[in-house]
Amino acid sequence: MQSDPPTPSTAAPAAPPTSLETQLSVLETQVLHLQAAVYQAHGLFRDSPGAALLLTDQGRIHDVNVRGAALLGSSRAALLGRSLAKVLPAPSQATLSALLTHVFEDRGRQRGEVQLLTSTGDRLELVIDLILHQHEDQAHLCHVTLT
């Protein structure tokens, strides 16, 4: 048994592909939305009510928020690139190193207790929380909060 040949469609022809200008406009809008989201996320980090830092796998400060800089007793600009271990006594340096190792081995969120050496020589007892912060095209960082 043979089937009838397909009948031509009576629907309107498919819409012509969108123009390059339209595609470019859509992409520009998407970029603007992404830039706004990045700006908002950075603002949330910067103005967070808690002390927060982004550390490299070597424990160097990649970024620090306003509260974190105040807690460490320095400006953000002066802290960038410095090792967080420099403001910790030796036992706390070992704790930080172990926690960072666990985070970068992808063992999930880590928590510990450290002491922070203040500019006046006092020691502050702090809880440190660490979690892996992944960038698609950049090296991974560790998001640290101190309370």
mmCIF file of C-alpha atoms in Angstrom:
data_model
loop_
_atom_site.group_PDB
_atom_site.id
_atom_site.type_symbol
_atom_site.label_atom_id
_atom_site.label_comp_id
_atom_site.label_asym_id
_atom_site.label_seq_id
_atom_site.Cartn_x
_atom_site.Cartn_y
_atom_site.Cartn_z
ATOM 1 C CA MET A 1 0.000 0.000 0.000
ATOM 2 C CA GLN A 2 1.395 3.351 -0.963
ATOM 3 C CA SER A 3 0.885 6.484 1.032
ATOM 4 C CA ASP A 4 -0.236 9.725 -0.458
ATOM 5 C CA PRO A 5 2.510 12.257 -1.124
ATOM 6 C CA PRO A 6 2.808 14.895 1.545
ATOM 7 C CA THR A 7 0.616 17.880 0.994
ATOM 8 C CA PRO A 8 2.246 21.274 1.010
ATOM 9 C CA SER A 9 1.859 23.186 4.230
ATOM 10 C CA THR A 10 -0.684 25.962 4.255
ATOM 11 C CA ALA A 11 1.015 27.634 7.232
ATOM 12 C CA ALA A 12 2.860 30.877 6.698
ATOM 13 C CA PRO A 13 6.494 30.458 5.741
ATOM 14 C CA ALA A 14 8.974 30.375 8.614
ATOM 15 C CA ALA A 15 10.077 33.754 9.847
ATOM 16 C CA PRO A 16 13.348 34.863 8.306
ATOM 17 C CA PRO A 17 16.356 34.401 10.560
ATOM 18 C CA THR A 18 16.880 37.344 12.843
ATOM 19 C CA SER A 19 19.215 39.964 11.610
ATOM 20 C CA LEU A 20 22.726 40.359 12.905
ATOM 21 C CA GLU A 21 21.720 43.667 14.419
ATOM 22 C CA THR A 22 18.962 41.985 16.418
ATOM 23 C CA GLN A 23 21.308 39.226 17.587
ATOM 24 C CA LEU A 24 23.902 41.801 18.587
ATOM 25 C CA SER A 25 21.290 43.778 20.497
ATOM 26 C CA VAL A 26 20.212 40.648 22.392
ATOM 27 C CA LEU A 27 23.816 39.827 23.256
ATOM 28 C CA GLU A 28 24.504 43.382 24.424
ATOM 29 C CA THR A 29 21.450 43.208 26.685
ATOM 30 C CA GLN A 30 22.650 39.895 28.128
ATOM 31 C CA VAL A 31 26.120 41.350 28.781
ATOM 32 C CA LEU A 32 24.581 44.331 30.568
ATOM 33 C CA HIS A 33 22.508 42.000 32.769
ATOM 34 C CA LEU A 34 25.592 39.911 33.590
ATOM 35 C CA GLN A 35 27.613 43.023 34.412
ATOM 36 C CA ALA A 36 24.832 44.221 36.716
ATOM 37 C CA ALA A 37 24.763 40.817 38.455
ATOM 38 C CA VAL A 38 28.555 40.874 38.932
ATOM 39 C CA TYR A 39 28.378 44.420 40.298
ATOM 40 C CA GLN A 40 25.615 43.412 42.714
ATOM 41 C CA ALA A 41 27.507 40.295 43.864
ATOM 42 C CA HIS A 42 30.680 42.313 44.424
ATOM 43 C CA GLY A 43 28.673 44.886 46.382
ATOM 44 C CA LEU A 44 27.163 42.164 48.558
ATOM 45 C CA PHE A 45 30.666 40.817 49.280
ATOM 46 C CA ARG A 46 32.218 44.246 49.854
ATOM 47 C CA ASP A 47 29.456 45.526 52.140
ATOM 48 C CA SER A 48 28.699 42.259 53.940
ATOM 49 C CA PRO A 49 28.184 42.752 57.682
ATOM 50 C CA GLY A 50 30.703 39.979 58.405
ATOM 51 C CA ALA A 51 34.439 39.828 57.775
ATOM 52 C CA ALA A 52 35.027 38.027 54.465
ATOM 53 C CA LEU A 53 38.062 37.255 52.345
ATOM 54 C CA LEU A 54 38.877 35.396 49.157
ATOM 55 C CA LEU A 55 42.108 33.413 49.482
ATOM 56 C CA THR A 56 44.271 31.638 46.932
ATOM 57 C CA ASP A 57 45.335 28.048 47.519
ATOM 58 C CA GLN A 58 48.530 29.487 49.038
ATOM 59 C CA GLY A 59 46.536 31.466 51.609
ATOM 60 C CA ARG A 60 47.185 34.817 49.967
ATOM 61 C CA ILE A 61 44.462 37.456 50.083
ATOM 62 C CA HIS A 62 42.877 37.860 46.645
ATOM 63 C CA ASP A 63 40.106 40.128 47.949
ATOM 64 C CA VAL A 64 38.820 41.327 51.298
ATOM 65 C CA ASN A 65 35.679 43.186 52.247
ATOM 66 C CA VAL A 66 35.379 46.308 54.394
ATOM 67 C CA ARG A 67 34.786 44.380 57.647
ATOM 68 C CA GLY A 68 37.646 41.981 56.908
ATOM 69 C CA ALA A 69 40.079 44.818 56.296
ATOM 70 C CA ALA A 70 38.965 46.501 59.527
ATOM 71 C CA LEU A 71 39.396 43.258 61.489
ATOM 72 C CA LEU A 72 42.886 42.776 60.029
ATOM 73 C CA GLY A 73 43.707 46.392 60.829
ATOM 74 C CA SER A 74 44.707 47.508 57.361
ATOM 75 C CA SER A 75 43.334 48.813 54.089
ATOM 76 C CA ARG A 76 42.070 46.547 51.357
ATOM 77 C CA ALA A 77 44.826 47.717 49.006
ATOM 78 C CA ALA A 78 47.541 46.948 51.557
ATOM 79 C CA LEU A 79 46.162 43.449 52.220
ATOM 80 C CA LEU A 80 45.838 42.238 48.628
ATOM 81 C CA GLY A 81 48.480 39.621 47.873
ATOM 82 C CA ARG A 82 49.548 39.251 51.505
ATOM 83 C CA SER A 83 49.405 35.940 53.307
ATOM 84 C CA LEU A 84 46.639 35.646 55.896
ATOM 85 C CA ALA A 85 49.000 33.442 57.933
ATOM 86 C CA LYS A 86 51.139 36.522 58.711
ATOM 87 C CA VAL A 87 48.515 37.727 61.203
ATOM 88 C CA LEU A 88 48.048 34.317 62.867
ATOM 89 C CA PRO A 89 50.183 32.687 65.584
ATOM 90 C CA ALA A 90 51.932 29.416 64.595
ATOM 91 C CA PRO A 91 49.205 27.000 65.814
ATOM 92 C CA SER A 92 46.563 28.958 63.909
ATOM 93 C CA GLN A 93 48.785 29.024 60.811
ATOM 94 C CA ALA A 94 48.787 25.210 60.874
ATOM 95 C CA THR A 95 45.004 25.172 61.286
ATOM 96 C CA LEU A 96 44.529 27.542 58.337
ATOM 97 C CA SER A 97 46.875 25.488 56.176
ATOM 98 C CA ALA A 98 45.017 22.243 56.939
ATOM 99 C CA LEU A 99 41.602 23.826 56.309
ATOM 100 C CA LEU A 100 42.744 25.330 53.010
ATOM 101 C CA THR A 101 44.122 21.963 51.923
ATOM 102 C CA HIS A 102 40.772 20.301 52.649
ATOM 103 C CA VAL A 103 38.832 22.986 50.792
ATOM 104 C CA PHE A 104 41.030 22.838 47.686
ATOM 105 C CA GLU A 105 40.863 19.035 47.721
ATOM 106 C CA ASP A 106 37.109 19.584 47.271
ATOM 107 C CA ARG A 107 36.163 18.144 50.661
ATOM 108 C CA GLY A 108 33.407 20.689 51.076
ATOM 109 C CA ARG A 109 32.817 23.423 53.599
ATOM 110 C CA GLN A 110 35.345 23.577 56.436
ATOM 111 C CA ARG A 111 35.205 25.190 59.879
ATOM 112 C CA GLY A 112 37.779 25.737 62.581
ATOM 113 C CA GLU A 113 38.999 28.083 65.279
ATOM 114 C CA VAL A 114 41.949 30.423 64.917
ATOM 115 C CA GLN A 115 43.565 33.240 66.808
ATOM 116 C CA LEU A 116 44.209 36.549 65.113
ATOM 117 C CA LEU A 117 47.104 38.751 66.192
ATOM 118 C CA THR A 118 45.968 42.365 66.348
ATOM 119 C CA SER A 119 48.169 45.386 65.702
ATOM 120 C CA THR A 120 48.193 46.021 69.476
ATOM 121 C CA GLY A 121 49.503 42.513 70.190
ATOM 122 C CA ASP A 122 46.205 41.118 71.460
ATOM 123 C CA ARG A 123 44.834 37.786 70.300
ATOM 124 C CA LEU A 124 41.265 37.484 69.071
ATOM 125 C CA GLU A 125 39.600 34.063 69.152
ATOM 126 C CA LEU A 126 37.688 33.586 65.892
ATOM 127 C CA VAL A 127 35.670 30.957 64.097
ATOM 128 C CA ILE A 128 36.811 30.546 60.491
ATOM 129 C CA ASP A 129 34.527 29.130 57.804
ATOM 130 C CA LEU A 130 35.902 28.230 54.393
ATOM 131 C CA ILE A 131 34.248 27.119 51.169
ATOM 132 C CA LEU A 132 35.516 26.708 47.616
ATOM 133 C CA HIS A 133 34.629 29.609 45.337
ATOM 134 C CA GLN A 134 34.798 28.474 41.725
ATOM 135 C CA HIS A 135 35.411 30.663 38.703
ATOM 136 C CA GLU A 136 34.798 29.197 35.257
ATOM 137 C CA ASP A 137 37.896 30.613 33.623
ATOM 138 C CA GLN A 138 40.049 31.569 36.620
ATOM 139 C CA ALA A 139 41.847 29.743 39.387
ATOM 140 C CA HIS A 140 39.628 28.590 42.232
ATOM 141 C CA LEU A 141 39.548 30.707 45.362
ATOM 142 C CA CYS A 142 38.499 30.029 48.923
ATOM 143 C CA HIS A 143 35.735 32.188 50.421
ATOM 144 C CA VAL A 144 36.548 32.757 54.088
ATOM 145 C CA THR A 145 34.386 34.286 56.789
ATOM 146 C CA LEU A 146 35.687 35.202 60.228
ATOM 147 C CA THR A 147 33.362 35.557 63.224
#
